[in-house]
Every structure is written in structure tokens, then in C-alpha cells.
Amino acid sequence: MKNSALAGFVVWTLLLLSVEVRAVAQTPRELGPTDFKAYAPQRSSARISEFSGLPVPRYSSLRYDKVNGRSGPSLDYPVSWTYERLGLPVVIVRESQEWRKIRDPQGDEVWVHRRMLAGERTAITTTRGAMYRDPDIHAGALATYQAGAVVTLGECGDDWCRVEAEGRKGWAPKQQLWGAEDLQIAPPAG
């Protein structure tokens, strides 16, 4: 009788520990500027995809709050990443008929089904900052944001972009937004 009670205690303890570890692993961490990777260091001409008729590379965003990224362009490939961030900006770097190879803000590349991507242009903040009434640092801050906030992207000038987040509209410095910069296109790997 004592052995079964001890075994039950051990099983419950292990279950509780596994739940605690899972919760810790899913806790978001503070992002910093070095967590975000620029698309590529060199320029070449963009190409038009035969599958979508759109330029590759180009920005897109995740359509759902849970998207599986796979190691190849079909359901036969294993899931490499599960993204849990509605609106996360990504760069489409390659296409097949139904699948898109994307690069996320941290520089990881996976394949997702085309239906998982939205046409809405978003950006992610790379540092703490403020949203301003006008494209001027002296215009008065409307709101502040932490690194890692997803914003809907509007028009961009050389230094500022129109953004919207949580129902507020304003301007943010372009240098603080991953997904707002012009794409720098790397030549295909040989």
C-alpha cells in the first residue's frame, strides 16, 4: 500500500513539474534590438513569382494567432516552429504553388501554407518607444510601446511611419520598426 501511495505522489509531482516548466517556457521574454535580423545585406533586382504574380521577396503578416512553420513545402514535412502571434510581420522569400517560405523577425526561415498569410502590412517594434501625434519627436506622444509590439503599418516616409495599435493611430520612427524598412534583396545562394 505504501508503494502505490509513493508511486501516486511521484506521478502527481512529475505532472505538476511538467505543467510548471511548460508555463515558464511560454512566458514571453523582453526583446531587444539585437533580436531582430535585417533581411539581407546586398541588393539585386526583385523577381516576380510565377505562382502569385507578386514580387519576391515581399512583406506579409500572419493571418492567425497560431501558425505552423514547416521544414519544407507540404504537410509531409515536420513542424519546425509554431508561431502564436497574430499579425507578426514576415518576409516571403520563396514560393511554390500553395506554400510560402518566410523569414521571421529573428531571421528563422520556415514554410507556411499561403492561407496562413495576410495581405495586411504590419511591423514589430524593435525598442521601447512612443507613438507621436505627427511625424516629429516634439509633436507629443500619444502612447508608448515596448519592444516586440505588433503595429499595423500605414504610409512611410524616409524617417517616420504611420502606425495603428490597439485603436490608436499615430507616427513612429521608422528605425524602430522591423518590417517598415525597404527590402534589401540578397542574390540567390549558390
PDB file of C-alpha atoms in Angstrom:
ATOM      1  CA  MET A   1       0.000   0.000   0.000  1.00  0.00           C
ATOM      2  CA  LYS A   2       2.820   2.398   0.811  1.00  0.00           C
ATOM      3  CA  ASN A   3       4.460   1.724  -2.582  1.00  0.00           C
ATOM      4  CA  SER A   4       1.317   2.647  -4.517  1.00  0.00           C
ATOM      5  CA  ALA A   5       0.877   5.845  -2.476  1.00  0.00           C
ATOM      6  CA  LEU A   6       4.503   6.778  -3.108  1.00  0.00           C
ATOM      7  CA  ALA A   7       4.125   5.996  -6.825  1.00  0.00           C
ATOM      8  CA  GLY A   8       0.994   8.162  -6.974  1.00  0.00           C
ATOM      9  CA  PHE A   9       2.812  11.019  -5.239  1.00  0.00           C
ATOM     10  CA  VAL A  10       5.733  10.755  -7.695  1.00  0.00           C
ATOM     11  CA  VAL A  11       3.391  10.738 -10.709  1.00  0.00           C
ATOM     12  CA  TRP A  12       1.490  13.822  -9.456  1.00  0.00           C
ATOM     13  CA  THR A  13       4.735  15.621  -8.646  1.00  0.00           C
ATOM     14  CA  LEU A  14       6.087  14.931 -12.141  1.00  0.00           C
ATOM     15  CA  LEU A  15       2.831  16.093 -13.735  1.00  0.00           C
ATOM     16  CA  LEU A  16       2.885  19.328 -11.734  1.00  0.00           C
ATOM     17  CA  LEU A  17       6.523  19.946 -12.639  1.00  0.00           C
ATOM     18  CA  SER A  18       5.835  19.388 -16.345  1.00  0.00           C
ATOM     19  CA  VAL A  19       2.955  21.874 -16.236  1.00  0.00           C
ATOM     20  CA  GLU A  20       5.154  24.440 -14.457  1.00  0.00           C
ATOM     21  CA  VAL A  21       8.003  24.011 -16.953  1.00  0.00           C
ATOM     22  CA  ARG A  22       5.609  24.379 -19.900  1.00  0.00           C
ATOM     23  CA  ALA A  23       4.200  27.625 -18.480  1.00  0.00           C
ATOM     24  CA  VAL A  24       7.691  29.067 -17.964  1.00  0.00           C
ATOM     25  CA  ALA A  25       8.730  28.101 -21.499  1.00  0.00           C
ATOM     26  CA  GLN A  26       5.755  30.008 -22.941  1.00  0.00           C
ATOM     27  CA  THR A  27       6.332  33.186 -20.934  1.00  0.00           C
ATOM     28  CA  PRO A  28       7.322  35.992 -23.339  1.00  0.00           C
ATOM     29  CA  ARG A  29      10.743  37.482 -22.781  1.00  0.00           C
ATOM     30  CA  GLU A  30      11.864  41.067 -23.248  1.00  0.00           C
ATOM     31  CA  LEU A  31      13.052  41.614 -26.820  1.00  0.00           C
ATOM     32  CA  GLY A  32      15.972  43.848 -27.665  1.00  0.00           C
ATOM     33  CA  PRO A  33      17.259  45.426 -30.875  1.00  0.00           C
ATOM     34  CA  THR A  34      19.717  42.561 -31.438  1.00  0.00           C
ATOM     35  CA  ASP A  35      16.829  40.044 -31.567  1.00  0.00           C
ATOM     36  CA  PHE A  36      15.671  41.424 -34.916  1.00  0.00           C
ATOM     37  CA  LYS A  37      17.523  40.490 -38.101  1.00  0.00           C
ATOM     38  CA  ALA A  38      17.628  42.663 -41.195  1.00  0.00           C
ATOM     39  CA  TYR A  39      16.501  40.866 -44.335  1.00  0.00           C
ATOM     40  CA  ALA A  40      19.753  40.867 -46.308  1.00  0.00           C
ATOM     41  CA  PRO A  41      22.889  42.974 -46.720  1.00  0.00           C
ATOM     42  CA  GLN A  42      23.063  43.218 -50.526  1.00  0.00           C
ATOM     43  CA  ARG A  43      20.804  44.474 -53.300  1.00  0.00           C
ATOM     44  CA  SER A  44      19.783  42.861 -56.555  1.00  0.00           C
ATOM     45  CA  SER A  45      16.602  43.031 -58.594  1.00  0.00           C
ATOM     46  CA  ALA A  46      13.333  41.578 -57.278  1.00  0.00           C
ATOM     47  CA  ARG A  47      11.683  38.844 -59.290  1.00  0.00           C
ATOM     48  CA  ILE A  48       8.009  38.268 -59.972  1.00  0.00           C
ATOM     49  CA  SER A  49       6.731  34.912 -58.738  1.00  0.00           C
ATOM     50  CA  GLU A  50       5.182  32.648 -61.349  1.00  0.00           C
ATOM     51  CA  PHE A  51       2.814  31.361 -58.622  1.00  0.00           C
ATOM     52  CA  SER A  52       1.378  34.567 -57.147  1.00  0.00           C
ATOM     53  CA  GLY A  53       2.376  37.169 -59.742  1.00  0.00           C
ATOM     54  CA  LEU A  54       3.807  39.251 -56.883  1.00  0.00           C
ATOM     55  CA  PRO A  55       7.402  40.296 -56.180  1.00  0.00           C
ATOM     56  CA  VAL A  56       9.629  38.019 -54.116  1.00  0.00           C
ATOM     57  CA  PRO A  57      10.779  38.927 -51.559  1.00  0.00           C
ATOM     58  CA  ARG A  58       7.920  40.942 -50.058  1.00  0.00           C
ATOM     59  CA  TYR A  59       6.427  41.598 -46.645  1.00  0.00           C
ATOM     60  CA  SER A  60       3.367  39.814 -45.323  1.00  0.00           C
ATOM     61  CA  SER A  61       1.920  39.032 -41.891  1.00  0.00           C
ATOM     62  CA  LEU A  62       0.484  36.019 -40.094  1.00  0.00           C
ATOM     63  CA  ARG A  63      -3.292  35.743 -40.550  1.00  0.00           C
ATOM     64  CA  TYR A  64      -3.926  33.643 -37.423  1.00  0.00           C
ATOM     65  CA  ASP A  65      -2.759  33.522 -33.822  1.00  0.00           C
ATOM     66  CA  LYS A  66      -1.396  30.004 -34.338  1.00  0.00           C
ATOM     67  CA  VAL A  67       0.569  29.124 -37.489  1.00  0.00           C
ATOM     68  CA  ASN A  68       2.775  26.070 -38.010  1.00  0.00           C
ATOM     69  CA  GLY A  69       6.041  26.636 -39.857  1.00  0.00           C
ATOM     70  CA  ARG A  70       7.392  23.510 -41.555  1.00  0.00           C
ATOM     71  CA  SER A  71      10.831  22.465 -42.763  1.00  0.00           C
ATOM     72  CA  GLY A  72       9.522  22.005 -46.327  1.00  0.00           C
ATOM     73  CA  PRO A  73       6.583  22.957 -48.583  1.00  0.00           C
ATOM     74  CA  SER A  74       3.973  20.306 -47.674  1.00  0.00           C
ATOM     75  CA  LEU A  75       2.200  18.707 -44.723  1.00  0.00           C
ATOM     76  CA  ASP A  76       4.630  15.784 -45.075  1.00  0.00           C
ATOM     77  CA  TYR A  77       7.410  17.904 -43.551  1.00  0.00           C
ATOM     78  CA  PRO A  78       7.735  18.226 -39.773  1.00  0.00           C
ATOM     79  CA  VAL A  79       6.715  21.376 -37.916  1.00  0.00           C
ATOM     80  CA  SER A  80       9.818  23.426 -37.108  1.00  0.00           C
ATOM     81  CA  TRP A  81       8.071  26.348 -35.393  1.00  0.00           C
ATOM     82  CA  THR A  82       4.603  27.174 -34.156  1.00  0.00           C
ATOM     83  CA  TYR A  83       4.018  30.912 -34.256  1.00  0.00           C
ATOM     84  CA  GLU A  84       1.494  32.233 -31.750  1.00  0.00           C
ATOM     85  CA  ARG A  85       1.383  35.870 -32.802  1.00  0.00           C
ATOM     86  CA  LEU A  86      -1.471  37.194 -34.924  1.00  0.00           C
ATOM     87  CA  GLY A  87      -0.173  39.860 -37.308  1.00  0.00           C
ATOM     88  CA  LEU A  88       3.520  39.019 -36.895  1.00  0.00           C
ATOM     89  CA  PRO A  89       5.351  40.594 -39.858  1.00  0.00           C
ATOM     90  CA  VAL A  90       7.346  38.217 -42.055  1.00  0.00           C
ATOM     91  CA  VAL A  91       9.183  38.332 -45.363  1.00  0.00           C
ATOM     92  CA  ILE A  92       8.165  35.914 -48.113  1.00  0.00           C
ATOM     93  CA  VAL A  93      11.486  34.769 -49.589  1.00  0.00           C
ATOM     94  CA  ARG A  94      10.337  31.899 -51.829  1.00  0.00           C
ATOM     95  CA  GLU A  95       7.109  30.431 -53.204  1.00  0.00           C
ATOM     96  CA  SER A  96       5.585  27.242 -54.523  1.00  0.00           C
ATOM     97  CA  GLN A  97       2.005  26.831 -55.753  1.00  0.00           C
ATOM     98  CA  GLU A  98       0.457  26.541 -52.266  1.00  0.00           C
ATOM     99  CA  TRP A  99       3.362  27.242 -49.896  1.00  0.00           C
ATOM    100  CA  ARG A 100       5.461  30.274 -48.963  1.00  0.00           C
ATOM    101  CA  LYS A 101       8.907  30.224 -47.392  1.00  0.00           C
ATOM    102  CA  ILE A 102       9.008  33.024 -44.834  1.00  0.00           C
ATOM    103  CA  ARG A 103      11.672  34.709 -42.740  1.00  0.00           C
ATOM    104  CA  ASP A 104      10.565  35.939 -39.325  1.00  0.00           C
ATOM    105  CA  PRO A 105      11.938  38.975 -37.450  1.00  0.00           C
ATOM    106  CA  GLN A 106      14.549  36.805 -35.704  1.00  0.00           C
ATOM    107  CA  GLY A 107      15.866  35.537 -39.053  1.00  0.00           C
ATOM    108  CA  ASP A 108      14.450  31.993 -38.942  1.00  0.00           C
ATOM    109  CA  GLU A 109      13.040  30.569 -42.180  1.00  0.00           C
ATOM    110  CA  VAL A 110      10.185  28.052 -42.479  1.00  0.00           C
ATOM    111  CA  TRP A 111       7.453  27.099 -44.946  1.00  0.00           C
ATOM    112  CA  VAL A 112       3.796  28.006 -44.279  1.00  0.00           C
ATOM    113  CA  HIS A 113       0.665  27.422 -46.351  1.00  0.00           C
ATOM    114  CA  ARG A 114      -0.316  30.540 -48.303  1.00  0.00           C
ATOM    115  CA  ARG A 115      -3.675  30.742 -46.478  1.00  0.00           C
ATOM    116  CA  MET A 116      -1.791  31.391 -43.219  1.00  0.00           C
ATOM    117  CA  LEU A 117      -0.587  34.769 -44.533  1.00  0.00           C
ATOM    118  CA  ALA A 118      -2.492  38.046 -44.726  1.00  0.00           C
ATOM    119  CA  GLY A 119      -2.055  40.929 -47.108  1.00  0.00           C
ATOM    120  CA  GLU A 120      -2.125  43.429 -44.232  1.00  0.00           C
ATOM    121  CA  ARG A 121       1.224  45.133 -43.727  1.00  0.00           C
ATOM    122  CA  THR A 122       2.433  45.109 -40.137  1.00  0.00           C
ATOM    123  CA  ALA A 123       5.655  45.875 -38.308  1.00  0.00           C
ATOM    124  CA  ILE A 124       7.115  44.920 -34.946  1.00  0.00           C
ATOM    125  CA  THR A 125       8.758  47.448 -32.651  1.00  0.00           C
ATOM    126  CA  THR A 126      12.448  46.766 -32.053  1.00  0.00           C
ATOM    127  CA  THR A 127      12.880  49.012 -28.996  1.00  0.00           C
ATOM    128  CA  ARG A 128      10.799  50.803 -26.406  1.00  0.00           C
ATOM    129  CA  GLY A 129       9.417  53.975 -27.880  1.00  0.00           C
ATOM    130  CA  ALA A 130       6.469  56.273 -28.387  1.00  0.00           C
ATOM    131  CA  MET A 131       3.740  56.859 -30.947  1.00  0.00           C
ATOM    132  CA  TYR A 132       3.519  60.565 -31.814  1.00  0.00           C
ATOM    133  CA  ARG A 133       0.680  62.814 -32.984  1.00  0.00           C
ATOM    134  CA  ASP A 134       2.734  63.953 -36.015  1.00  0.00           C
ATOM    135  CA  PRO A 135       5.985  62.741 -37.620  1.00  0.00           C
ATOM    136  CA  ASP A 136       8.066  64.856 -35.247  1.00  0.00           C
ATOM    137  CA  ILE A 137       9.633  63.875 -31.927  1.00  0.00           C
ATOM    138  CA  HIS A 138       8.386  67.171 -30.433  1.00  0.00           C
ATOM    139  CA  ALA A 139       4.771  66.602 -31.550  1.00  0.00           C
ATOM    140  CA  GLY A 140       3.675  64.994 -28.288  1.00  0.00           C
ATOM    141  CA  ALA A 141       3.482  61.301 -27.508  1.00  0.00           C
ATOM    142  CA  LEU A 142       0.075  59.621 -27.846  1.00  0.00           C
ATOM    143  CA  ALA A 143       1.176  56.285 -26.397  1.00  0.00           C
ATOM    144  CA  THR A 144       4.269  54.304 -25.508  1.00  0.00           C
ATOM    145  CA  TYR A 145       5.187  50.766 -26.552  1.00  0.00           C
ATOM    146  CA  GLN A 146       7.599  48.031 -25.551  1.00  0.00           C
ATOM    147  CA  ALA A 147       9.940  46.171 -27.899  1.00  0.00           C
ATOM    148  CA  GLY A 148       8.013  43.410 -29.648  1.00  0.00           C
ATOM    149  CA  ALA A 149       4.681  45.216 -30.099  1.00  0.00           C
ATOM    150  CA  VAL A 150       2.946  44.455 -33.410  1.00  0.00           C
ATOM    151  CA  VAL A 151       1.545  47.527 -35.171  1.00  0.00           C
ATOM    152  CA  THR A 152      -0.430  47.956 -38.382  1.00  0.00           C
ATOM    153  CA  LEU A 153       1.718  49.848 -40.834  1.00  0.00           C
ATOM    154  CA  GLY A 154       0.475  52.741 -42.941  1.00  0.00           C
ATOM    155  CA  GLU A 155       2.416  55.121 -45.151  1.00  0.00           C
ATOM    156  CA  CYS A 156       6.140  55.553 -44.516  1.00  0.00           C
ATOM    157  CA  GLY A 157       8.457  58.422 -45.336  1.00  0.00           C
ATOM    158  CA  ASP A 158      12.216  58.464 -45.014  1.00  0.00           C
ATOM    159  CA  ASP A 159      12.204  58.609 -41.204  1.00  0.00           C
ATOM    160  CA  TRP A 160       8.626  58.072 -39.955  1.00  0.00           C
ATOM    161  CA  CYS A 161       5.742  55.635 -40.477  1.00  0.00           C
ATOM    162  CA  ARG A 162       2.042  55.975 -39.804  1.00  0.00           C
ATOM    163  CA  VAL A 163       1.065  53.176 -37.384  1.00  0.00           C
ATOM    164  CA  GLU A 164      -2.006  51.883 -35.584  1.00  0.00           C
ATOM    165  CA  ALA A 165      -2.066  49.783 -32.429  1.00  0.00           C
ATOM    166  CA  GLU A 166      -4.900  48.993 -30.041  1.00  0.00           C
ATOM    167  CA  GLY A 167      -7.175  51.537 -31.712  1.00  0.00           C
ATOM    168  CA  ARG A 168      -4.658  54.385 -31.567  1.00  0.00           C
ATOM    169  CA  LYS A 169      -3.203  55.986 -34.675  1.00  0.00           C
ATOM    170  CA  GLY A 170      -0.027  57.996 -34.838  1.00  0.00           C
ATOM    171  CA  TRP A 171       3.544  58.129 -36.103  1.00  0.00           C
ATOM    172  CA  ALA A 172       6.582  56.072 -35.063  1.00  0.00           C
ATOM    173  CA  PRO A 173      10.250  56.427 -36.007  1.00  0.00           C
ATOM    174  CA  LYS A 174      10.929  54.103 -38.935  1.00  0.00           C
ATOM    175  CA  GLN A 175      14.234  52.939 -37.411  1.00  0.00           C
ATOM    176  CA  GLN A 176      12.253  51.385 -34.516  1.00  0.00           C
ATOM    177  CA  LEU A 177      10.061  49.223 -36.791  1.00  0.00           C
ATOM    178  CA  TRP A 178      11.064  45.833 -38.256  1.00  0.00           C
ATOM    179  CA  GLY A 179       9.017  45.393 -41.390  1.00  0.00           C
ATOM    180  CA  ALA A 180       8.957  49.068 -42.372  1.00  0.00           C
ATOM    181  CA  GLU A 181      12.379  49.298 -43.984  1.00  0.00           C
ATOM    182  CA  ASP A 182      12.830  48.821 -47.712  1.00  0.00           C
ATOM    183  CA  LEU A 183      13.662  45.239 -48.570  1.00  0.00           C
ATOM    184  CA  GLN A 184      17.269  44.617 -49.408  1.00  0.00           C
ATOM    185  CA  ILE A 185      17.312  41.657 -51.727  1.00  0.00           C
ATOM    186  CA  ALA A 186      20.118  39.144 -51.478  1.00  0.00           C
ATOM    187  CA  PRO A 187      21.236  37.290 -54.587  1.00  0.00           C
ATOM    188  CA  PRO A 188      20.204  33.611 -54.594  1.00  0.00           C
ATOM    189  CA  ALA A 189      22.544  31.317 -52.679  1.00  0.00           C
ATOM    190  CA  GLY A 190      24.754  29.286 -54.977  1.00  0.00           C
TER     191      GLY A 190
END
